[in-house]
Every structure is written in structure tokens, then in C-alpha cells.
PDB file of N, CA and C in Angstrom:
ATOM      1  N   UNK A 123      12.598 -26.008 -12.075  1.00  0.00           N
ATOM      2  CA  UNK A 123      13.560 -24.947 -11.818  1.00  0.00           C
ATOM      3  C   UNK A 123      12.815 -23.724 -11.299  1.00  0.00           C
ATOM      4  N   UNK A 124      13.498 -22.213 -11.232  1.00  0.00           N
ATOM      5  CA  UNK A 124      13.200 -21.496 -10.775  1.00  0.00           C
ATOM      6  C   UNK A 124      12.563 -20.793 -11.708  1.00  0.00           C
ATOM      7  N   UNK A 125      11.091 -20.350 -11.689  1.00  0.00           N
ATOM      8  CA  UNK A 125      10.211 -20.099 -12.683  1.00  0.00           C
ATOM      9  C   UNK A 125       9.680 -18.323 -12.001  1.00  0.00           C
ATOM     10  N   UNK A 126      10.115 -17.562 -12.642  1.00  0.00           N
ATOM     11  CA  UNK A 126       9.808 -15.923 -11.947  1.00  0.00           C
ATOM     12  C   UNK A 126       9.266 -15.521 -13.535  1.00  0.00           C
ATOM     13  N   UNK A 127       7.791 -14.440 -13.041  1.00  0.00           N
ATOM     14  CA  UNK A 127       7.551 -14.054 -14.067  1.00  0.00           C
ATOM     15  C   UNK A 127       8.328 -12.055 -13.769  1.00  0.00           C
ATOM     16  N   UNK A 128       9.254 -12.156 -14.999  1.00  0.00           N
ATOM     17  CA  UNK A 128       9.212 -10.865 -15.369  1.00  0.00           C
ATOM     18  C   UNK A 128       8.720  -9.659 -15.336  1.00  0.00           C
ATOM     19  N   UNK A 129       7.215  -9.934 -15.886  1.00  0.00           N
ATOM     20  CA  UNK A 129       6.385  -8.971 -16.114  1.00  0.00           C
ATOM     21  C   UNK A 129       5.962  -8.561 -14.769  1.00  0.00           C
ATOM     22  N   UNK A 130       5.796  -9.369 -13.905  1.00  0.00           N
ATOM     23  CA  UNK A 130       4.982  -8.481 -12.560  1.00  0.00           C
ATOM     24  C   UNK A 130       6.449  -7.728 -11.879  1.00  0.00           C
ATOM     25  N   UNK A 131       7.170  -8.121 -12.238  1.00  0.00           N
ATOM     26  CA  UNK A 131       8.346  -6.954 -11.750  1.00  0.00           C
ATOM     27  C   UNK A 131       8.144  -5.848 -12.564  1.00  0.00           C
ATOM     28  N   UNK A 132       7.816  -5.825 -13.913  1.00  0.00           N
ATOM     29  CA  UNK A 132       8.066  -4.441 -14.492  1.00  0.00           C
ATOM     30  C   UNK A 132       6.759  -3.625 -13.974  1.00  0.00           C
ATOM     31  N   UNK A 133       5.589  -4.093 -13.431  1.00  0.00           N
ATOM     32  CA  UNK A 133       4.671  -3.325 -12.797  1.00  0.00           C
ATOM     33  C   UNK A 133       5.274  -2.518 -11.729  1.00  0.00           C
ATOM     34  N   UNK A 134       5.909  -3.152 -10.730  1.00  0.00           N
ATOM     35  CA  UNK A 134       6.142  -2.454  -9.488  1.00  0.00           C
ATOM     36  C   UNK A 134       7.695  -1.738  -9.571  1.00  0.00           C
ATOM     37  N   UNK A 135       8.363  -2.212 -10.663  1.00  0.00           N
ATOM     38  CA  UNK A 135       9.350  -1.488 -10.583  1.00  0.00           C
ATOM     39  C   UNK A 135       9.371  -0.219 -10.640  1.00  0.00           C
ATOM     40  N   UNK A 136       8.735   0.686 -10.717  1.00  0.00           N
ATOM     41  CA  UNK A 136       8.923   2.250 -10.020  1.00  0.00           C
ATOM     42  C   UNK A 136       8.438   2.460  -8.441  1.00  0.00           C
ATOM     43  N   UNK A 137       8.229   1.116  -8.047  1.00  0.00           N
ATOM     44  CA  UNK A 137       8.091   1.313  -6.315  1.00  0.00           C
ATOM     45  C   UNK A 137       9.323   0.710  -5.759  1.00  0.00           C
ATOM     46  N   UNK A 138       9.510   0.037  -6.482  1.00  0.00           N
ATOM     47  CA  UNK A 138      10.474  -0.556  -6.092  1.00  0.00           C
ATOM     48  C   UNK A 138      12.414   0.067  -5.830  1.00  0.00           C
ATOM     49  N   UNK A 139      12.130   1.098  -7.329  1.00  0.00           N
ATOM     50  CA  UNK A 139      13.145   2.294  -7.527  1.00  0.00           C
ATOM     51  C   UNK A 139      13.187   3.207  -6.379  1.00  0.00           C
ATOM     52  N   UNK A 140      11.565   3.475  -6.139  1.00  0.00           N
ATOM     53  CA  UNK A 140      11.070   4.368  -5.229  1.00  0.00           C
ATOM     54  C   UNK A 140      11.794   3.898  -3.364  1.00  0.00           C
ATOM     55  N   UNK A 141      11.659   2.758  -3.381  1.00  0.00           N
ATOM     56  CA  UNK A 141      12.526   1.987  -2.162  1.00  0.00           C
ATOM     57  C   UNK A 141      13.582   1.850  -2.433  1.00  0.00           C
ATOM     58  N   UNK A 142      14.339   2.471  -3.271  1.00  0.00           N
ATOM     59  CA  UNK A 142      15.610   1.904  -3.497  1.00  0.00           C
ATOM     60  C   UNK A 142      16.384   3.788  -2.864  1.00  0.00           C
ATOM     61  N   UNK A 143      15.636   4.484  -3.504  1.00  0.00           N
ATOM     62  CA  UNK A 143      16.385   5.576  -3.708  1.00  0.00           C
ATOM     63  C   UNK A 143      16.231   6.029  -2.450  1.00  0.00           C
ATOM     64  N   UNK A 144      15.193   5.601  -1.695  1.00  0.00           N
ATOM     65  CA  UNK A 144      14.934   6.075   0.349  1.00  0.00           C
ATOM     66  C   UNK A 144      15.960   5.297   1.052  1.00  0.00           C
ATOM     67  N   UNK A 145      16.267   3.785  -0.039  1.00  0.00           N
ATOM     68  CA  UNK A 145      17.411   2.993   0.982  1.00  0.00           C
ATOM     69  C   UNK A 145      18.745   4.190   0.763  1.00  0.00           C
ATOM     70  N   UNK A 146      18.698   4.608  -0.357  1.00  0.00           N
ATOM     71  CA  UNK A 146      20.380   5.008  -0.669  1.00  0.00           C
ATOM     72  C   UNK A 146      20.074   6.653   0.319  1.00  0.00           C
ATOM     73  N   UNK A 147      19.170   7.170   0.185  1.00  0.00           N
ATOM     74  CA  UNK A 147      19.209   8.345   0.677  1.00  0.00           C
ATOM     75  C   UNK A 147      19.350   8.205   2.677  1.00  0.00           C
ATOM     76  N   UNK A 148      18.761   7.402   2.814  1.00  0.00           N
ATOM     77  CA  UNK A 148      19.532   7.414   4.481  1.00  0.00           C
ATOM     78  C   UNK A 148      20.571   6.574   4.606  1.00  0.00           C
ATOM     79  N   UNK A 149      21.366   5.965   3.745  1.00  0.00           N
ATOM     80  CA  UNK A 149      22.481   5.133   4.024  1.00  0.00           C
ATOM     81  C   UNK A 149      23.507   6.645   3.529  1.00  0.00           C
ATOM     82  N   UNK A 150      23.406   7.397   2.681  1.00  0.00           N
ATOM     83  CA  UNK A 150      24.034   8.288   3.013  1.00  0.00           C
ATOM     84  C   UNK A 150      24.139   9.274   3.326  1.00  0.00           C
ATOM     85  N   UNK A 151      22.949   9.705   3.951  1.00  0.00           N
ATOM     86  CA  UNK A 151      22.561  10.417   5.286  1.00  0.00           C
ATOM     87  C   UNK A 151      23.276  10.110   6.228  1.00  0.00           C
ATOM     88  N   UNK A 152      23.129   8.569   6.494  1.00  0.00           N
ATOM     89  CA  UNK A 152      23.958   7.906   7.621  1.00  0.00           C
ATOM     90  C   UNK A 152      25.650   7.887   7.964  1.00  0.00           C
ATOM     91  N   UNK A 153      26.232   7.894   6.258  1.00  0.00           N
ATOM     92  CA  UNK A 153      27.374   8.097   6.374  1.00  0.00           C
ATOM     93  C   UNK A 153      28.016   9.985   6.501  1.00  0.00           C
ATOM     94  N   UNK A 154      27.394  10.923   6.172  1.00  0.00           N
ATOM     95  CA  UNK A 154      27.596  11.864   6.274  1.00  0.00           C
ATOM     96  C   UNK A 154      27.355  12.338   7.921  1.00  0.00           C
ATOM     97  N   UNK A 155      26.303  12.157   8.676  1.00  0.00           N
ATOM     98  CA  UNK A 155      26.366  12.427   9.461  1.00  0.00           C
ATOM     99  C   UNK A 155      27.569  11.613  10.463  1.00  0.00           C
ATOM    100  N   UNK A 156      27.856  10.163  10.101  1.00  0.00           N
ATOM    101  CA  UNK A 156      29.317   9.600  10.726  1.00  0.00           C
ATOM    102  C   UNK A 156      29.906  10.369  10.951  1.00  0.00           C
ATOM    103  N   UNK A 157      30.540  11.032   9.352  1.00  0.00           N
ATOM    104  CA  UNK A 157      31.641  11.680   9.014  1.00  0.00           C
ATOM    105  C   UNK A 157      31.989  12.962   9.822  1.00  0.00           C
ATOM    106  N   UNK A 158      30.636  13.927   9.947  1.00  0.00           N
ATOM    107  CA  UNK A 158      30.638  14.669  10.561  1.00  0.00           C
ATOM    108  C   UNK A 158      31.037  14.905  12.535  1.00  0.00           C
ATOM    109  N   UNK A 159      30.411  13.667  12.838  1.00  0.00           N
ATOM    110  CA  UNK A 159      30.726  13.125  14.430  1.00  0.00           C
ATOM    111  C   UNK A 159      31.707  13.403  14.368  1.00  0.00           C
ATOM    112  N   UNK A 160      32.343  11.912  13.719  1.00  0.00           N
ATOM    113  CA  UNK A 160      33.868  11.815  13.896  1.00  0.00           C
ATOM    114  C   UNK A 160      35.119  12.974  13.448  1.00  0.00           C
ATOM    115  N   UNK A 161      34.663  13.991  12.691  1.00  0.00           N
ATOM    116  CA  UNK A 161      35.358  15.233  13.015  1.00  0.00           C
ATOM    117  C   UNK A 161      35.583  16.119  13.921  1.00  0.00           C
ATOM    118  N   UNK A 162      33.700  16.320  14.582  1.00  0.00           N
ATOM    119  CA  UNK A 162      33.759  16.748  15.976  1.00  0.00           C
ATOM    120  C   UNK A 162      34.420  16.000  16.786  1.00  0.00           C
ATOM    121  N   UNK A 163      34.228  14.378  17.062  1.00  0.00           N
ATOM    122  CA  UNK A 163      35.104  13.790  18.085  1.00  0.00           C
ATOM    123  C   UNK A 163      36.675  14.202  18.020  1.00  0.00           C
ATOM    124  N   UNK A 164      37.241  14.260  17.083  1.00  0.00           N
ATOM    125  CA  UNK A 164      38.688  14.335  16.587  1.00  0.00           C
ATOM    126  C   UNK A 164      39.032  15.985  16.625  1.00  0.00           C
ATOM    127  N   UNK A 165      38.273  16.801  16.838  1.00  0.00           N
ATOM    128  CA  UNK A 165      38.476  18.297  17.059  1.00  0.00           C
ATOM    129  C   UNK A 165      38.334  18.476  18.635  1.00  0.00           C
ATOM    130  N   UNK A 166      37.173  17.762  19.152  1.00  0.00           N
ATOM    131  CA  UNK A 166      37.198  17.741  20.975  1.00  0.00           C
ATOM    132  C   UNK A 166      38.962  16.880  21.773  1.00  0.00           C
ATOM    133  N   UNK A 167      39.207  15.581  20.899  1.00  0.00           N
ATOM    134  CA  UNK A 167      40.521  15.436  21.632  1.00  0.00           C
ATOM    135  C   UNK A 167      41.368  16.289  21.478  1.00  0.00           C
ATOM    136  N   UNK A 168      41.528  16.985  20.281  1.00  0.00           N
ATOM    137  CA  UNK A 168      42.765  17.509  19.505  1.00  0.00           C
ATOM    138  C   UNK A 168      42.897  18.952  20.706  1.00  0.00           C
ATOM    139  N   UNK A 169      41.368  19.498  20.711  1.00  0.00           N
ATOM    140  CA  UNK A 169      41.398  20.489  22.260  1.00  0.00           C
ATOM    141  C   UNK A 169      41.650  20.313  23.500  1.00  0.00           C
ATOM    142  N   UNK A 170      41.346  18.620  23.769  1.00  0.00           N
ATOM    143  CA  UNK A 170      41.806  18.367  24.922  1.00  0.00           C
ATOM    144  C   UNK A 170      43.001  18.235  25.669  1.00  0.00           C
ATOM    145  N   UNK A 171      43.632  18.133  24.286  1.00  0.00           N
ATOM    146  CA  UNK A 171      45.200  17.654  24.781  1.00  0.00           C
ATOM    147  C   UNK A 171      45.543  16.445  24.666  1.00  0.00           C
ATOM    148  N   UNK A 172      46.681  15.710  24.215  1.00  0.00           N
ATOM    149  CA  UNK A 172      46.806  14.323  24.488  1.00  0.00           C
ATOM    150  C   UNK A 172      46.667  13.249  25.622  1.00  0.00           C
ATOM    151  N   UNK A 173      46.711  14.282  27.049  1.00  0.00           N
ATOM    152  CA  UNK A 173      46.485  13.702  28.004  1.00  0.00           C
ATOM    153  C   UNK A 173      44.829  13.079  28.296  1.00  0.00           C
ATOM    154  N   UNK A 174      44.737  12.291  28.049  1.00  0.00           N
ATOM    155  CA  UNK A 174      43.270  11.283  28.538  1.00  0.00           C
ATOM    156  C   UNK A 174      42.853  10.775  29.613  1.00  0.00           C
ATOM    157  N   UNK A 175      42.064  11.137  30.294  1.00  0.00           N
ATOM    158  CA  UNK A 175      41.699   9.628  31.422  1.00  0.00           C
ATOM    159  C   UNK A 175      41.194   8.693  30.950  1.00  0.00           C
ATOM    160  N   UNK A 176      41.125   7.564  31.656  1.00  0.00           N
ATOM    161  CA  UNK A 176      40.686   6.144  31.447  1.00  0.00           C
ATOM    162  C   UNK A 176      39.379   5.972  30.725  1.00  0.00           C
ATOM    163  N   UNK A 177      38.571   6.848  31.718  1.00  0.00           N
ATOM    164  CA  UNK A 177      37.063   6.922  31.292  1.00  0.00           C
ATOM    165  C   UNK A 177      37.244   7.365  29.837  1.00  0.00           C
ATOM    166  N   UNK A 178      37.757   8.671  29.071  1.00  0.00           N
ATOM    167  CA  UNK A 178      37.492   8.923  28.433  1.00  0.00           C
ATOM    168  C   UNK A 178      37.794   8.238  27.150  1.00  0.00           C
ATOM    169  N   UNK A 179      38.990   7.447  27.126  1.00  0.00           N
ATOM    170  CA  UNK A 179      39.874   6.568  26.291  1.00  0.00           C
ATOM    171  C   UNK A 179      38.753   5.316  26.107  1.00  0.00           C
ATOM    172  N   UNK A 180      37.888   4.997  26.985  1.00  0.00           N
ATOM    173  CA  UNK A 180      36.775   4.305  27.141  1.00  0.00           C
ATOM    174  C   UNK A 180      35.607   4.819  26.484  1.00  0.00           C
ATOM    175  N   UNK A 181      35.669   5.617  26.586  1.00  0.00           N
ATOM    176  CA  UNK A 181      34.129   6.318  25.519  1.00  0.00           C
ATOM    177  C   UNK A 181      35.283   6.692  24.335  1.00  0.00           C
ATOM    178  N   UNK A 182      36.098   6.794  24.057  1.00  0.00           N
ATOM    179  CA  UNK A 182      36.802   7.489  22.754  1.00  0.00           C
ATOM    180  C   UNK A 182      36.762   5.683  21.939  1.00  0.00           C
ATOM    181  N   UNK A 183      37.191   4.529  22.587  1.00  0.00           N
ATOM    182  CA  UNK A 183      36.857   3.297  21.870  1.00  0.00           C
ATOM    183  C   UNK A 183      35.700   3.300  21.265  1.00  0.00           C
ATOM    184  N   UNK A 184      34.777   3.238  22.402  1.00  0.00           N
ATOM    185  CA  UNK A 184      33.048   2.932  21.699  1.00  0.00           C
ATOM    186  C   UNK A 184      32.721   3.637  21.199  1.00  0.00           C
ATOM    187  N   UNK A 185      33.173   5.022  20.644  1.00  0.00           N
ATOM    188  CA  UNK A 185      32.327   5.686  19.683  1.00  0.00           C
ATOM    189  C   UNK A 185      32.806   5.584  18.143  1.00  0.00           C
ATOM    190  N   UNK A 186      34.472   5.199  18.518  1.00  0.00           N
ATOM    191  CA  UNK A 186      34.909   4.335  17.585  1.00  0.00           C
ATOM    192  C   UNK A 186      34.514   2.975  17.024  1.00  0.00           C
ATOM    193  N   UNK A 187      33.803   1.866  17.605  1.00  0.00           N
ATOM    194  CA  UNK A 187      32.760   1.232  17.811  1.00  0.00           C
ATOM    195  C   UNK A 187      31.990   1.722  16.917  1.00  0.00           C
ATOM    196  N   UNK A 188      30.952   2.206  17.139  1.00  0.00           N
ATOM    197  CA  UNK A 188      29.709   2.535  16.671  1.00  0.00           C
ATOM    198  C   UNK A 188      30.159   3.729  15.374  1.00  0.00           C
ATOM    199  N   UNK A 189      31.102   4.331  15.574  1.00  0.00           N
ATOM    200  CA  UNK A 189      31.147   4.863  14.276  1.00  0.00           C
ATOM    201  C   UNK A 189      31.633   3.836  12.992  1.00  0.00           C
ATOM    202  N   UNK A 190      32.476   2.698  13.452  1.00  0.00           N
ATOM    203  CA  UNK A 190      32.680   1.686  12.411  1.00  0.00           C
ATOM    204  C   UNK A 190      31.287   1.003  12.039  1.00  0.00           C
ATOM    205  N   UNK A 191      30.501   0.815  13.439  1.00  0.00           N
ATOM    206  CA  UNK A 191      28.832  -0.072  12.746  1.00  0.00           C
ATOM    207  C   UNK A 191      28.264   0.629  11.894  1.00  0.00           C
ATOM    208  N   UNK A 192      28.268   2.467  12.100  1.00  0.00           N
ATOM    209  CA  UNK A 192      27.588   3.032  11.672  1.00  0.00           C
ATOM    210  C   UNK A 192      28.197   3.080   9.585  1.00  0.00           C
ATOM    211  N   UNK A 193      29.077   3.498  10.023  1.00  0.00           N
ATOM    212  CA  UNK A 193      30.226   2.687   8.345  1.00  0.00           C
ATOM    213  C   UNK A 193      29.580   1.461   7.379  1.00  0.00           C
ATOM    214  N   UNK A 194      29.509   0.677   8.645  1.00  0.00           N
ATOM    215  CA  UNK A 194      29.122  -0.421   7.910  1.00  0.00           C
ATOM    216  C   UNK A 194      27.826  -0.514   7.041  1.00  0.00           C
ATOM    217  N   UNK A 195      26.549   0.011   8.153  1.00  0.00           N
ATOM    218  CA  UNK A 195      25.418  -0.036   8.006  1.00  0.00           C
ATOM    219  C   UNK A 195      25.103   0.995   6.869  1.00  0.00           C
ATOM    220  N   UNK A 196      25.319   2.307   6.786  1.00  0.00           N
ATOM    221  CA  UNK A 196      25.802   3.212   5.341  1.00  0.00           C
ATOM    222  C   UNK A 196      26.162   2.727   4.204  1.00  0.00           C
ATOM    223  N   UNK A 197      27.320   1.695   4.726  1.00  0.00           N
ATOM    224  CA  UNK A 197      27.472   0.978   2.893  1.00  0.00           C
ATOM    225  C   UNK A 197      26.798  -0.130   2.506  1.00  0.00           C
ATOM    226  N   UNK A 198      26.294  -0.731   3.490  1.00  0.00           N
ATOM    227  CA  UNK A 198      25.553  -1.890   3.206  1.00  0.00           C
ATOM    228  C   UNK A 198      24.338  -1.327   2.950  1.00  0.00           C
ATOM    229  N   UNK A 199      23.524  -0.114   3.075  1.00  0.00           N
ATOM    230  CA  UNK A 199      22.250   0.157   2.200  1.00  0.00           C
ATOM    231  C   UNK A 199      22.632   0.556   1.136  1.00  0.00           C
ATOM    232  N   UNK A 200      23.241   1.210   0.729  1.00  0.00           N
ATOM    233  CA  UNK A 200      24.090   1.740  -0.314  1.00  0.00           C
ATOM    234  C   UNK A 200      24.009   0.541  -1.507  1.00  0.00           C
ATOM    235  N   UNK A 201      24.373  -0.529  -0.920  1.00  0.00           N
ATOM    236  CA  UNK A 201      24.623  -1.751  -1.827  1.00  0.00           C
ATOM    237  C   UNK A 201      23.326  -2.332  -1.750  1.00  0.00           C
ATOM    238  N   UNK A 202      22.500  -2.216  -0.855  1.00  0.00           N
ATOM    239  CA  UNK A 202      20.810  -2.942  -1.375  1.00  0.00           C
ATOM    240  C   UNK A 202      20.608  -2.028  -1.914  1.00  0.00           C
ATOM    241  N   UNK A 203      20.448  -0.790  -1.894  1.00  0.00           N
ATOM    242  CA  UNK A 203      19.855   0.148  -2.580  1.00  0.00           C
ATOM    243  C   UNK A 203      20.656   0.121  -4.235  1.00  0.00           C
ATOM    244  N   UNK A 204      21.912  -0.438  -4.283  1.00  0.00           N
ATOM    245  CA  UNK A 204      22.143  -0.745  -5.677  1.00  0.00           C
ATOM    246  C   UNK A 204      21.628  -1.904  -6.618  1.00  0.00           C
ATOM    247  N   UNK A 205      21.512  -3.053  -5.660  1.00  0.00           N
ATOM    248  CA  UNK A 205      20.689  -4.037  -5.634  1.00  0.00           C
ATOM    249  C   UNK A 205      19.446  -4.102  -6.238  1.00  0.00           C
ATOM    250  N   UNK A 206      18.969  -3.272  -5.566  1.00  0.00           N
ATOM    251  CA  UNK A 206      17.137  -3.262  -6.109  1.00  0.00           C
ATOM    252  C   UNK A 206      17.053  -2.523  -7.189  1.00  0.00           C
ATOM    253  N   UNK A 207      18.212  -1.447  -7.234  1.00  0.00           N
ATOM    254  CA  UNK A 207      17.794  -0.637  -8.373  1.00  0.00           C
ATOM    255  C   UNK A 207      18.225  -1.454  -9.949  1.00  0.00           C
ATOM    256  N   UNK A 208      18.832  -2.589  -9.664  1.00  0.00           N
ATOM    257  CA  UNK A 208      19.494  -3.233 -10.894  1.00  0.00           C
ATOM    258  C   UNK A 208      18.483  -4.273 -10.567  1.00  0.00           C
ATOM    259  N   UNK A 209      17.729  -4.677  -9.620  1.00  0.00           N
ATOM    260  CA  UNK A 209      16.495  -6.202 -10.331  1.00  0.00           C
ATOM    261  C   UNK A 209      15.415  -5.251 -11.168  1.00  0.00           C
ATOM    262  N   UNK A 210      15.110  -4.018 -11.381  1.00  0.00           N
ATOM    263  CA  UNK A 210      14.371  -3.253 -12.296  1.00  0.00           C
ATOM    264  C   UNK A 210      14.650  -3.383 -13.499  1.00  0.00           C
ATOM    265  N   UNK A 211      16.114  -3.235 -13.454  1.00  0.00           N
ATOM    266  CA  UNK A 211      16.839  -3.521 -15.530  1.00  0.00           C
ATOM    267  C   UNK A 211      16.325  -4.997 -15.537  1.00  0.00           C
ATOM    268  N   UNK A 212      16.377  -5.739 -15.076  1.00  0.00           N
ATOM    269  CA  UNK A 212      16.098  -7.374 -15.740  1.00  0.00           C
ATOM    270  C   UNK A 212      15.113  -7.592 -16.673  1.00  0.00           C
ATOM    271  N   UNK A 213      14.297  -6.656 -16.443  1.00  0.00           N
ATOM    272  CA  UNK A 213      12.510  -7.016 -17.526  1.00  0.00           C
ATOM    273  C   UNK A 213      13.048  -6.212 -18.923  1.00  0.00           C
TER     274      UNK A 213
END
């Protein structure tokens, strides 16, 4: 079976915390600065007027795009970074 020794985790587990808390700190870095875009984006249409051109309805998708990857990628360190910080409790 699967044979893990314990103990060499409890050595490195304060580096390991130490990587955990840099994952969580730019995953929500990452989501704050989203948040922030996408207010500016949503304050630049709201000035523009409802009227759009093509082009712009085209860049207004993809940044919608990338602000959902960017979503994603924020919570998914978020969750390794919860991850690692809970294989430390095991020892």
C-alpha cells in the first residue's frame, strides 16, 4: 500500500505553509485586481453610452473572457493554497 512517512512532512511544514500563504496571497491579489478592471470596464461603457460598435462589443467579450479565466485562476489558488495548508495538520 501507500506507505508516507509523516514525520518528514512535519520538518518542512513551515515551508510548506510558507508556499501556501504566497499561493493564497496572489490568488487574491489576482482576484482583487479582476474586480477592480471589471469596474473600470463597466464605468467606461456606462460613459460610453449604450451605443457600441462591433469592434468594441468584440473587445467588451474577451475581456469578459479573461476576466472569467482570471476568476477562475484566483479561486483555484485559493483552494491549493487551502490544500497545502491542511496536508501540514496531518502529522
Amino acid at each position: 500500500m501507500l506507505d508516507f512517512a509523516y514525520s518528514a512532512l512535519a520538518r518542512v511544514a513551515p515551508l510548506v505553509n510558507l508556499l501556501a500563504l504566497l499561493i493564497a496571497l496572489c490568488g487574491a491579489w489576482l482576484l482583487l485586481a479582476t474586480r477592480w478592471r471589471r469596474q473600470l470596464s463597466r464605468a467606461e461603457t456606462s460613459l460610453a453610452g449604450a451605443r457600441l460598435s462591433a469592434a468594441e462589443q468584440g473587445g467588451l467579450a474577451a475581456s469578459r473572457r479573461l476576466d472569467r479565466f482570471f476568476y477562475g485562476f484566483g479561486f483555484s489558488s485559493l483552494g491549493l493554497a487551502c490544500l497545502l495548508s491542511s496536508l501540514t495538520r496531518l502529522t
